[in-house]
XYZ file of C-alpha atoms in Angstrom:
569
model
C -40.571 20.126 2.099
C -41.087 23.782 3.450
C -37.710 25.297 4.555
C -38.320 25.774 9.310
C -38.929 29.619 9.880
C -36.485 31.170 11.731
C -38.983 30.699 15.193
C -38.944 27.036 15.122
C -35.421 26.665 14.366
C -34.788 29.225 17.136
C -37.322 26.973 19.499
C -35.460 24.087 18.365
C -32.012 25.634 19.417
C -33.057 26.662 22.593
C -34.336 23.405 23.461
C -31.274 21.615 22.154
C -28.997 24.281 24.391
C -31.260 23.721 27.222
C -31.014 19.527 27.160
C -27.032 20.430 26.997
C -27.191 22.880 30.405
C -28.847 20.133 32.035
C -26.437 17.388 30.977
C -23.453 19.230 31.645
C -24.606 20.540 34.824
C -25.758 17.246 35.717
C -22.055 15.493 34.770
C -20.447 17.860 36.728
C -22.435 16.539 40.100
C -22.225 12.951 38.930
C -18.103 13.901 38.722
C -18.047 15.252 41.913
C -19.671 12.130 43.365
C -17.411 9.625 41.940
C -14.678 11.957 43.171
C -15.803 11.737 46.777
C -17.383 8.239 46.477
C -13.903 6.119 44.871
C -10.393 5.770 45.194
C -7.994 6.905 42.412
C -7.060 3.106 41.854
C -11.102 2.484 41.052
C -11.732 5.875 39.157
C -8.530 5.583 37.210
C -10.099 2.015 36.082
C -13.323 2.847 35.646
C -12.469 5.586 33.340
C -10.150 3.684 30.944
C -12.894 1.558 30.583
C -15.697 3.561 30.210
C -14.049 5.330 27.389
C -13.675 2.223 25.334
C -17.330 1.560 24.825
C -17.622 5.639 24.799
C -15.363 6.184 21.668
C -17.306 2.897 19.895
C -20.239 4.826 20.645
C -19.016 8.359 18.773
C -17.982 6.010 15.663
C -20.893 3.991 15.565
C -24.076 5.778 16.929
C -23.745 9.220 16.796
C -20.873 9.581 14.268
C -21.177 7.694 10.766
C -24.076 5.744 11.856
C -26.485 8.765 12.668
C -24.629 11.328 9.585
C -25.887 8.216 7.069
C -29.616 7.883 8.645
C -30.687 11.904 9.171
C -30.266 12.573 5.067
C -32.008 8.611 3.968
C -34.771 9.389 6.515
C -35.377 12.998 5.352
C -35.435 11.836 1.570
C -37.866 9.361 2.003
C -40.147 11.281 3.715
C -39.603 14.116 1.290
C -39.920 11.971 -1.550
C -41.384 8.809 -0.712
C -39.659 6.001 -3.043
C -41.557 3.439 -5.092
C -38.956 0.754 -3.896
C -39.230 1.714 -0.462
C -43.215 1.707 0.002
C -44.943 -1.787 -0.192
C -47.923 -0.084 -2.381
C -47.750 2.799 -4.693
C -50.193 5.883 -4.186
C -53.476 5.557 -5.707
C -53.981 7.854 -8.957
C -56.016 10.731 -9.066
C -59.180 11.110 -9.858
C -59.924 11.987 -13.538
C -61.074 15.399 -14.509
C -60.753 18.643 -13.128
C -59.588 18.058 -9.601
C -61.314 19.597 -6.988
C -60.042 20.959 -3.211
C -61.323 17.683 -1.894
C -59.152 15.975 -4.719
C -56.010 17.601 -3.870
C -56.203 17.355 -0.115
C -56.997 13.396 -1.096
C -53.870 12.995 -3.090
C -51.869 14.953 -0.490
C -52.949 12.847 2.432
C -51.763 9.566 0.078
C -48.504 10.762 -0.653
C -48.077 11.590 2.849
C -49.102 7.765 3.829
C -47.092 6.503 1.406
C -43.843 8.216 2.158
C -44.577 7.530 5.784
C -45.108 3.565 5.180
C -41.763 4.182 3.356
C -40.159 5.739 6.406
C -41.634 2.732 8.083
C -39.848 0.315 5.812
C -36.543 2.170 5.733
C -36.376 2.414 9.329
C -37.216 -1.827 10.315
C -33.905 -2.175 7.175
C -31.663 -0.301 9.374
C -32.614 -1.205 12.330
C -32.266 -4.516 11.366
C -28.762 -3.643 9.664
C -27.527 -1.864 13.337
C -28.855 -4.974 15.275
C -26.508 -6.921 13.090
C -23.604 -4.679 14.136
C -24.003 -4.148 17.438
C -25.446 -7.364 18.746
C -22.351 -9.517 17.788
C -19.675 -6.363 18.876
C -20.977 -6.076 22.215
C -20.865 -9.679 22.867
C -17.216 -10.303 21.105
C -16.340 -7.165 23.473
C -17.365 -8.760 26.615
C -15.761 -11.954 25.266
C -12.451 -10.497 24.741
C -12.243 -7.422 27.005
C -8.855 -8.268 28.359
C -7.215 -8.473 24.341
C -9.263 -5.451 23.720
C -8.273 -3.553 26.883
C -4.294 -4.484 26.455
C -4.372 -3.516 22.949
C -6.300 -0.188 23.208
C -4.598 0.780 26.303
C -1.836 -1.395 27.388
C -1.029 -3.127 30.446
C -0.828 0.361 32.839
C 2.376 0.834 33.065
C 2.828 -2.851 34.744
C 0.443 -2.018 37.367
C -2.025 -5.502 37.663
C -4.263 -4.149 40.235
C -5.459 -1.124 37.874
C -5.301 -3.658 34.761
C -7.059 -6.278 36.320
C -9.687 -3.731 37.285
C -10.123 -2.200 34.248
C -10.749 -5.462 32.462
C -13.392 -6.187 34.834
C -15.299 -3.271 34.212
C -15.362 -2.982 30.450
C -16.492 -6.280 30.434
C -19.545 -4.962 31.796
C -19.740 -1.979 30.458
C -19.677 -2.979 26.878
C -23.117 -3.490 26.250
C -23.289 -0.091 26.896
C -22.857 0.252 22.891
C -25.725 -1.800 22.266
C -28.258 0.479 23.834
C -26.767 3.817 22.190
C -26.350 2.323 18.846
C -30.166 0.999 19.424
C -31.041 4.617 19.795
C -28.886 6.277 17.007
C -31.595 4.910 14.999
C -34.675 6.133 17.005
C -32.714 9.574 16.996
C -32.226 9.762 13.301
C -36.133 8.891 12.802
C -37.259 11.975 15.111
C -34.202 14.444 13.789
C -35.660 13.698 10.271
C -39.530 14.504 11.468
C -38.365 17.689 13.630
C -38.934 16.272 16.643
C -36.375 17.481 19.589
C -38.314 16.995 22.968
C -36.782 13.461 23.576
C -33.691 14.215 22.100
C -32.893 17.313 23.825
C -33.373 15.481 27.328
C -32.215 12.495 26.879
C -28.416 12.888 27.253
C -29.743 13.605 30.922
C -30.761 10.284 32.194
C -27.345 8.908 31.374
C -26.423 11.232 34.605
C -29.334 10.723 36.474
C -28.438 7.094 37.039
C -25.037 7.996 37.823
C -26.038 9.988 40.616
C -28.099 7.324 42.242
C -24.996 5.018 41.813
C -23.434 5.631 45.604
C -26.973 5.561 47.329
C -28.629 2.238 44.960
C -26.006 0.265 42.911
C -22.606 -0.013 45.214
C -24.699 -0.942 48.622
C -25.755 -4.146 45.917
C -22.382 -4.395 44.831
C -20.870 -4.459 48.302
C -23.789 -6.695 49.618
C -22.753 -9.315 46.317
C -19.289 -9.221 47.417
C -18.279 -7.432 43.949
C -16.019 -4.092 43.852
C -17.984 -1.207 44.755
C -16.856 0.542 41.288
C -19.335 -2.200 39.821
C -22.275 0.280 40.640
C -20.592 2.462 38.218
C -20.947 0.179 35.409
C -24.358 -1.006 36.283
C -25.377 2.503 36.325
C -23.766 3.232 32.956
C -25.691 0.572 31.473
C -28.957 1.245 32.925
C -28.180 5.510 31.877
C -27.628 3.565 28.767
C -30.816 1.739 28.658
C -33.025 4.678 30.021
C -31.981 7.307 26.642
C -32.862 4.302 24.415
C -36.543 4.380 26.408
C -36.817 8.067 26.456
C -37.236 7.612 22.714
C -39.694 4.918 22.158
C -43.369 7.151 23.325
C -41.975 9.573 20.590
C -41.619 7.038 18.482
C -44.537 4.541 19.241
C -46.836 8.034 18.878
C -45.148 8.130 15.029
C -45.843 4.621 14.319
C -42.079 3.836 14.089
C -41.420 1.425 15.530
C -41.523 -1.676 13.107
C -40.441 -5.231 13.437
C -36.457 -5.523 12.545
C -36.372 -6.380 8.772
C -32.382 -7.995 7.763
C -32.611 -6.898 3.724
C -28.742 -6.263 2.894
C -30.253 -5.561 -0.980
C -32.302 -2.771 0.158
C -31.536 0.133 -1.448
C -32.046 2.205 1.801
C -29.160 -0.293 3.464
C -26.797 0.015 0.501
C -27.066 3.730 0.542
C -26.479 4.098 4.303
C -23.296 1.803 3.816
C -21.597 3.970 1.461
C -22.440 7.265 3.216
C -20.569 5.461 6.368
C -17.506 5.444 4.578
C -16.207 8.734 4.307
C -17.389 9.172 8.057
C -15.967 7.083 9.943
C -13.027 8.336 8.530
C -13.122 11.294 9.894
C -14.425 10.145 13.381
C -12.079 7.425 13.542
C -9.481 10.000 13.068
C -10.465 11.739 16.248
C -11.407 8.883 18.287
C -7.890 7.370 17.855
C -6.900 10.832 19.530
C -8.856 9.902 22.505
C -7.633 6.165 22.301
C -4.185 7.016 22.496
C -5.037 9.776 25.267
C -5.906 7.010 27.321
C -3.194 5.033 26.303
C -0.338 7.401 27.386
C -2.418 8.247 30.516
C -2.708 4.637 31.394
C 0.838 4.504 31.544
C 1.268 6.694 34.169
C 1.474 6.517 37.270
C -2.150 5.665 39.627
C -4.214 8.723 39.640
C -3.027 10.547 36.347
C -6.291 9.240 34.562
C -8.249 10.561 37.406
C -6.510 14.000 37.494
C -6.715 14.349 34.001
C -10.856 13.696 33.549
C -11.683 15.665 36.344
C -10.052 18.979 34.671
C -11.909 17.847 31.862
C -15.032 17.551 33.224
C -14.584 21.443 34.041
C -13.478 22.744 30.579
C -16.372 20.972 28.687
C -18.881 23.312 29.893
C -17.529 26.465 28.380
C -16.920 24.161 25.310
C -20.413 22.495 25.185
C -22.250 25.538 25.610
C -20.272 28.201 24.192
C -18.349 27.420 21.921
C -20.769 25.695 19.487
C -23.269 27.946 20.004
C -21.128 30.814 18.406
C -20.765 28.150 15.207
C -24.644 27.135 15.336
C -25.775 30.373 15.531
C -24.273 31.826 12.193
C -24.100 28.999 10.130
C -27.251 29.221 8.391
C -26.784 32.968 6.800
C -23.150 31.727 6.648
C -24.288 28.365 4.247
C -26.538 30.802 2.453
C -23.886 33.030 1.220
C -21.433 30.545 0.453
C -24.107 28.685 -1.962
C -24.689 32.503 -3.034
C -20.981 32.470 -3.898
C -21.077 35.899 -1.863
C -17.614 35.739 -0.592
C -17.725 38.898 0.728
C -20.113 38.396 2.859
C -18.977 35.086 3.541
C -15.983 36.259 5.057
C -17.157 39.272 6.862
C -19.857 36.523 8.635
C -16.316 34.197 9.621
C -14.447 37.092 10.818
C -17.430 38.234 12.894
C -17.610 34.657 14.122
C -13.642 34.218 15.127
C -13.947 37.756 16.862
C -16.969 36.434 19.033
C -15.160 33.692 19.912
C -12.665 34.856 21.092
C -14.351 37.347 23.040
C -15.961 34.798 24.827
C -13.080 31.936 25.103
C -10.035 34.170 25.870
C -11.314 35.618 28.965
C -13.096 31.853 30.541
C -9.601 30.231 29.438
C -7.455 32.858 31.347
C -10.061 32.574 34.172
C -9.735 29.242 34.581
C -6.182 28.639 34.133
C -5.179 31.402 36.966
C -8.679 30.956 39.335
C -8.421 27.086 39.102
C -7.078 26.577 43.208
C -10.692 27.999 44.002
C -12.382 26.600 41.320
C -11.296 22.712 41.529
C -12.342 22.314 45.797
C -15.237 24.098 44.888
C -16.083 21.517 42.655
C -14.402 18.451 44.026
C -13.221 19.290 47.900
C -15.932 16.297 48.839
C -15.385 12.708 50.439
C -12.379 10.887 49.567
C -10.950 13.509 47.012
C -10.899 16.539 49.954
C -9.221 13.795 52.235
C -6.245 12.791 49.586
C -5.159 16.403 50.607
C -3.435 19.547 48.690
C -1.873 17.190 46.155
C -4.787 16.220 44.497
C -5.953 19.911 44.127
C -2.447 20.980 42.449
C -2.687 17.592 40.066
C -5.936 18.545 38.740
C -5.070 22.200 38.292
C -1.977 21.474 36.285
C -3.803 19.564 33.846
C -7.185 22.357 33.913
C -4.336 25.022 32.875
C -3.675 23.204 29.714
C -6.777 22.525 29.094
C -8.248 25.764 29.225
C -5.585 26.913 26.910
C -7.043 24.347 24.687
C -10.542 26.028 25.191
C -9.776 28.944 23.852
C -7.789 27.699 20.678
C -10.727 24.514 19.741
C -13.077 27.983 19.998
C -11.353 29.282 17.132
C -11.051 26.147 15.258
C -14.695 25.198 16.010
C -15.591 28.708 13.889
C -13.156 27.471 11.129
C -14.469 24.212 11.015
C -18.084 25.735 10.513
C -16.787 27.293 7.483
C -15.754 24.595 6.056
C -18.466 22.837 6.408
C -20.945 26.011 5.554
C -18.775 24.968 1.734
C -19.362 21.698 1.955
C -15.947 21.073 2.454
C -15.309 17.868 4.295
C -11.907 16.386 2.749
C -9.988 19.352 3.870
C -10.679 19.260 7.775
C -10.251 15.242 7.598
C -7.114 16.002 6.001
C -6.093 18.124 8.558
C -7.599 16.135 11.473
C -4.995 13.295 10.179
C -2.136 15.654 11.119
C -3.175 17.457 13.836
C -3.313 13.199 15.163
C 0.274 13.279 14.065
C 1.218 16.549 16.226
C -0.383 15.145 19.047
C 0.950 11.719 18.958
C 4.650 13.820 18.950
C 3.720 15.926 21.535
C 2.750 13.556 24.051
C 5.498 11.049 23.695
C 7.739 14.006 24.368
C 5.669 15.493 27.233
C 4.663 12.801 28.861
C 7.871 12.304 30.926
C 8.413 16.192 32.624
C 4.883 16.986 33.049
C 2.890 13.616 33.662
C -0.686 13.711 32.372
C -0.595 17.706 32.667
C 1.742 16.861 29.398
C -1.352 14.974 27.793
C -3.083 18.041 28.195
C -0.652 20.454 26.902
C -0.184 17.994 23.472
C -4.316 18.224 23.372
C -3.653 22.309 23.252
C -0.617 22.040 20.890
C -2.193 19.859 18.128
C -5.256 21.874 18.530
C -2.620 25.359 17.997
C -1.544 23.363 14.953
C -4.744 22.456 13.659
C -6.049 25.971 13.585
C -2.863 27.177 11.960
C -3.391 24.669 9.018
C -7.479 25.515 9.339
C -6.597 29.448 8.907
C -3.957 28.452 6.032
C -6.591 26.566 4.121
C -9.512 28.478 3.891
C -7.801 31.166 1.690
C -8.666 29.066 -0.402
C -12.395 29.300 -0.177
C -12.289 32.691 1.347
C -10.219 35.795 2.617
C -11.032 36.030 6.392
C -10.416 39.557 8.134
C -7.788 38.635 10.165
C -6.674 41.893 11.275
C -10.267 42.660 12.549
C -9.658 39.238 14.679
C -6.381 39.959 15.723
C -7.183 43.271 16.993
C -10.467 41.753 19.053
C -7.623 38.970 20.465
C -5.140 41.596 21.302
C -7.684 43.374 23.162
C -9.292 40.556 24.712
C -5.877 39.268 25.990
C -4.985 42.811 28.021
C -8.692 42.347 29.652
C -8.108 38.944 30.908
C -4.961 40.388 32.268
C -6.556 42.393 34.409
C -9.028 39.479 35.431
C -6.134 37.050 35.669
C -4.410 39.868 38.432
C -7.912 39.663 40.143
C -8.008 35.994 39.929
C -4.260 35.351 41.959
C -4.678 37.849 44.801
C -8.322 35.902 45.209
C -6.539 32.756 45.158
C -3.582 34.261 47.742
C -5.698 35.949 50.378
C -8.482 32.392 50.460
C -7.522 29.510 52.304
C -9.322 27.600 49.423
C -7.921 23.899 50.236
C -10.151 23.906 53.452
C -13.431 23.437 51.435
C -15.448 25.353 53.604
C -18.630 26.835 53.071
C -17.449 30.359 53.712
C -14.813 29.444 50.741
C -16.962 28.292 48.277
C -19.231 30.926 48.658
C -16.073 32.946 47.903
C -15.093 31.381 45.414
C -18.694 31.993 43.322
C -18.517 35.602 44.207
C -14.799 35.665 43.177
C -15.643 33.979 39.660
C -18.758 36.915 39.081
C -16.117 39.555 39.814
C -13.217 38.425 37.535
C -16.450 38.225 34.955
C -17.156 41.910 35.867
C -13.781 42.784 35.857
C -13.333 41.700 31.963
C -16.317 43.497 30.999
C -15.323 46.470 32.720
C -11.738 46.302 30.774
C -13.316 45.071 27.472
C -15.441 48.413 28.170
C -12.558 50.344 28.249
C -10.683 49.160 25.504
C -13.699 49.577 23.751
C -13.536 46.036 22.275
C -16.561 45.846 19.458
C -17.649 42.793 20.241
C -18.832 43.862 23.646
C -21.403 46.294 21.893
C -22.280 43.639 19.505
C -23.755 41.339 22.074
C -25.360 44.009 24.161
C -26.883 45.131 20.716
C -28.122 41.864 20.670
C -29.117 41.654 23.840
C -31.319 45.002 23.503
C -33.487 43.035 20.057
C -35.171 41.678 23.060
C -37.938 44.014 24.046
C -38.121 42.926 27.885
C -34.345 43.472 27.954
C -34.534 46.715 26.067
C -37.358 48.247 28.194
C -35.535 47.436 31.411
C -32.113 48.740 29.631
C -34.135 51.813 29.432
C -35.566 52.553 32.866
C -32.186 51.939 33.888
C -31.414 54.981 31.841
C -28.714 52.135 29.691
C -30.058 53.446 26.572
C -31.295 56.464 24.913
């Protein structure tokens, strides 16, 4: 199989990054809805349950279930197997072969090894039907076991618990849809194929955001709670990504009748590559389990509070943060199969500098800017008219969690490395105990800080999973950390200056009104703080700063308008 030139795997990034913008800008409307459209009783609820179903998902689908499927699918179609196919390729013709000859024998080989795709792909399906069919139904079954176990009984409250149950008993064939689709996402990740894929995520959010206008007037008109729309929309988002990917696949031919084989070589493979992942999922979904555990315990609207600063730090994480990782990680894998450590190490330090360039400024930003930034966002409906109080509970826990941003940028980097030396035990080691760190932190910061403790235990595992990240890799290589701590020194006295910037904004603003006038504000506000870093990262002459404006220049539309601007030479 030819190795992608660098154009279609830069095509296939952009897409990829372009299906993320959407999503996450798309999530952050469908938040802002539900935060104007429900009370704190039925978003706390709906929340705890929709993460049950969520975290199955991770594990399941897009975890261990889609790491097993991308390398069987690839193999067969680079190989083909003799067990797999039901007829072996027809031998060639005797004699010299001819031009005619060859392309005859190529087009076999490629019929067979796709009729082997074909059979590999009705075995697992077949094997994640099995799965998913009976755990969906034993979830709606048992939701209220499930629900006390996972998350307890909310602190004694019956209304929320009651609630909750409700919902994940509906939304728990949610899994069955996205496990459905793990499969059909494996088959077009093997073939290259990243149309459906990249766009996908989308319609999840599309239905959400015809929830309050379609699905809760037909829950209010059934006499059901109005949060029901929720979960019907959920399931239908649900439904709709597992149909994005069926033209894609129908087009392949690949989409073959469900074949139960627990023999087939293809199943037992996928099995044992499971193992070793869901071990390291599991490890961080039973961080997010016990998140909502310890949240659930709190008192009604912590959960809320809590997901809606969330909602805000994922997009500097989604698109940012991975995309410093993504980016190098090719040249990076090269040189560590070259053994060139050297190089190796140079590429890591560049990548830690970059990210914190990027992640030290957006966390200070929106730790000190976040009284303009969360009623820009959420100063709607029934979340403007719960007053001040909700503003200052969200922004308590956004502080944390931006402090989290910039420390999972770093360990995202570290992570990469890892993996560039196909090192997987040591992370999963080190995932185990960063779950320990949390699980101490929160107990003991649960009490004086409410959920905004949650947050700050997220940040402080995270702090103690990079330290143990930066310890390890010595061992693979020797990291220029004095080129990164200079770039974080410097990067810390610019966000000063934008952090300055950022409180007189947020002194001088009446920001809690939600008016137009304020918002508007409040975007200009967040382009000058921007400005304002650059301009200090200018001054302190931080490298990094030429580095992407370098790299901004390799484009020639950029570079010839750099030019008439008299930027360049």
């Amino acid at each position: 199989m030819a190795v992608p030139s660098s154009k279609t795997v830069g095509r296939r990034t952009l897409l990829l990054t372009l299906g993320t913008l959407v999503s996450r800008l798309l999530g952050m409307v469908r938040e802002t809805l539900i935060a104007a459209s429900f009370s704190v009783l039925e978003t706390d609820a709906f929340f705890i349950a929709w993460r049950i179903p969520n975290a199955l998902r991770a594990l399941l689908a897009e975890g261990a279930l889609s790491a097993a499927l991308v390398p069987i699918f690839s193999s067969t179609l680079l190989r083909g197997d003799a067990a797999f196919a039901p007829a072996p390729p027809k031998a060639p013709p005797e004699g010299r072969p001819t031009d005619a000859d060859s392309q005859s024998e190529i087009e076999q080989l490629r019929i067979t090894n796709h009729l082997a795709l074909r059979t590999v792909v009705a075995r697992l399906r077949a094997l994640s039907l099995a799965v998913l069919v009976p755990l969906s139904a034993l979830g709606v079954l048992f939701a209220e076991p499930v629900m006390r176990f996972l998350v307890g009984d909310f602190g004694g409250d019956a209304a929320r618990f009651g609630l909750a149950v409700h919902l994940l008993r509906q939304l728990f064939p949610y899994i069955f849809f996205m496990g459905s689709a793990a499969v059909g996402v494996g088959t077009l990740q093997s073939l290259g194929r990243f149309g459906a894929l990249a766009f996908a995520p989308a319609l999840l959010n599309v239905s959400f955001l015809v929830a309050p206008v379609a699905f809760v007037p037909l829950a209010v008109s059934l006499h059901r709670p109005a949060v029901d729309g929720l979960a019907w929309a959920a399931l239908l988002g649900g439904a709709l990504q597992l149909a994005a990917l069926l033209p894609s696949l129908y087009r392949l031919d690949l989409l073959p009748r469900p074949v139960l084989d627990l023999r087939h070589p293809a199943v037992r493979k996928a099995l044992a590559l499971m193992g070793p992942q869901l071990f390291t999922v599991a490890i961080y979904q039973i961080d997010v389990v016990l998140s909502n555990r310890f949240l659930a315990s709190l008192p009604g609207g912590a959960t809320s509070w809590f997901s809606y600063a969330q909602r805000i730090a994922d997009i500097p994480q989604g698109l940012f943060i991975l995309a410093i990782a993504n980016s190098f990680l090719p040249e990076l894998s090269r040189a560590m199969k070259a053994d060139d450590r050297q190089s190796a190490a140079e590429m890591v330090g560049a990548m830690l500098s970059l990210a914190t360039f990027v992640a030290v400024p957006v966390a200070a930003i929106l730790a000190s800017y976040g009284e303009a930034v969360v009623p820009l966002i959420y100063g709607y409906g029934r979340f403007h008219s719960a007053g001040p109080g909700a503003i200052v509970a969200v922004v308590a826990s956004l502080r944390w969690q931006a402090v989290n941003v910039a420390l999972l940028a770093m360990v995202r980097q570290l992570t990469a490395a890892f993996a560039a030396a196909q090192n997987t035990r040591t992370p999963a080691v080190i995932s185990a105990l960063d779950l320990v760190a949390f699980i101490a932190l929160a107990a003991t910061l649960k009490a004086p800080l409410g959920h905004a403790g949650i947050a700050a235990a997220i940040a402080g595992s995270t702090l103690v999973q990079l330290a143990l990240l930066a310890v390890a890799l010595k061992r693979e290589i020797a990291v220029p950390w004095r080129r990164v701590s200079e770039t974080l020194v410097k990067s810390l006295v610019a966000s000063a200056a934008a952090v300055l910037a950022a409180r007189l904004l947020v002194g001088v603003v009446p920001w809690q009104r939600a008016t137009l006038s304020a918002r508007i504000v409040c975007l200009a506000g967040g382009a000058l703080l921007g400005t304002v870093y650059l301009l200090a990262a200018w001054l302190l002459r931080i490298p990094e700063l030429n580095a992407l404006r370098a790299r901004l220049l390799r484009n020639r539309r950029v570079a010839a308008l750099a030019k008439r601007l008299g930027l360049t030479a």
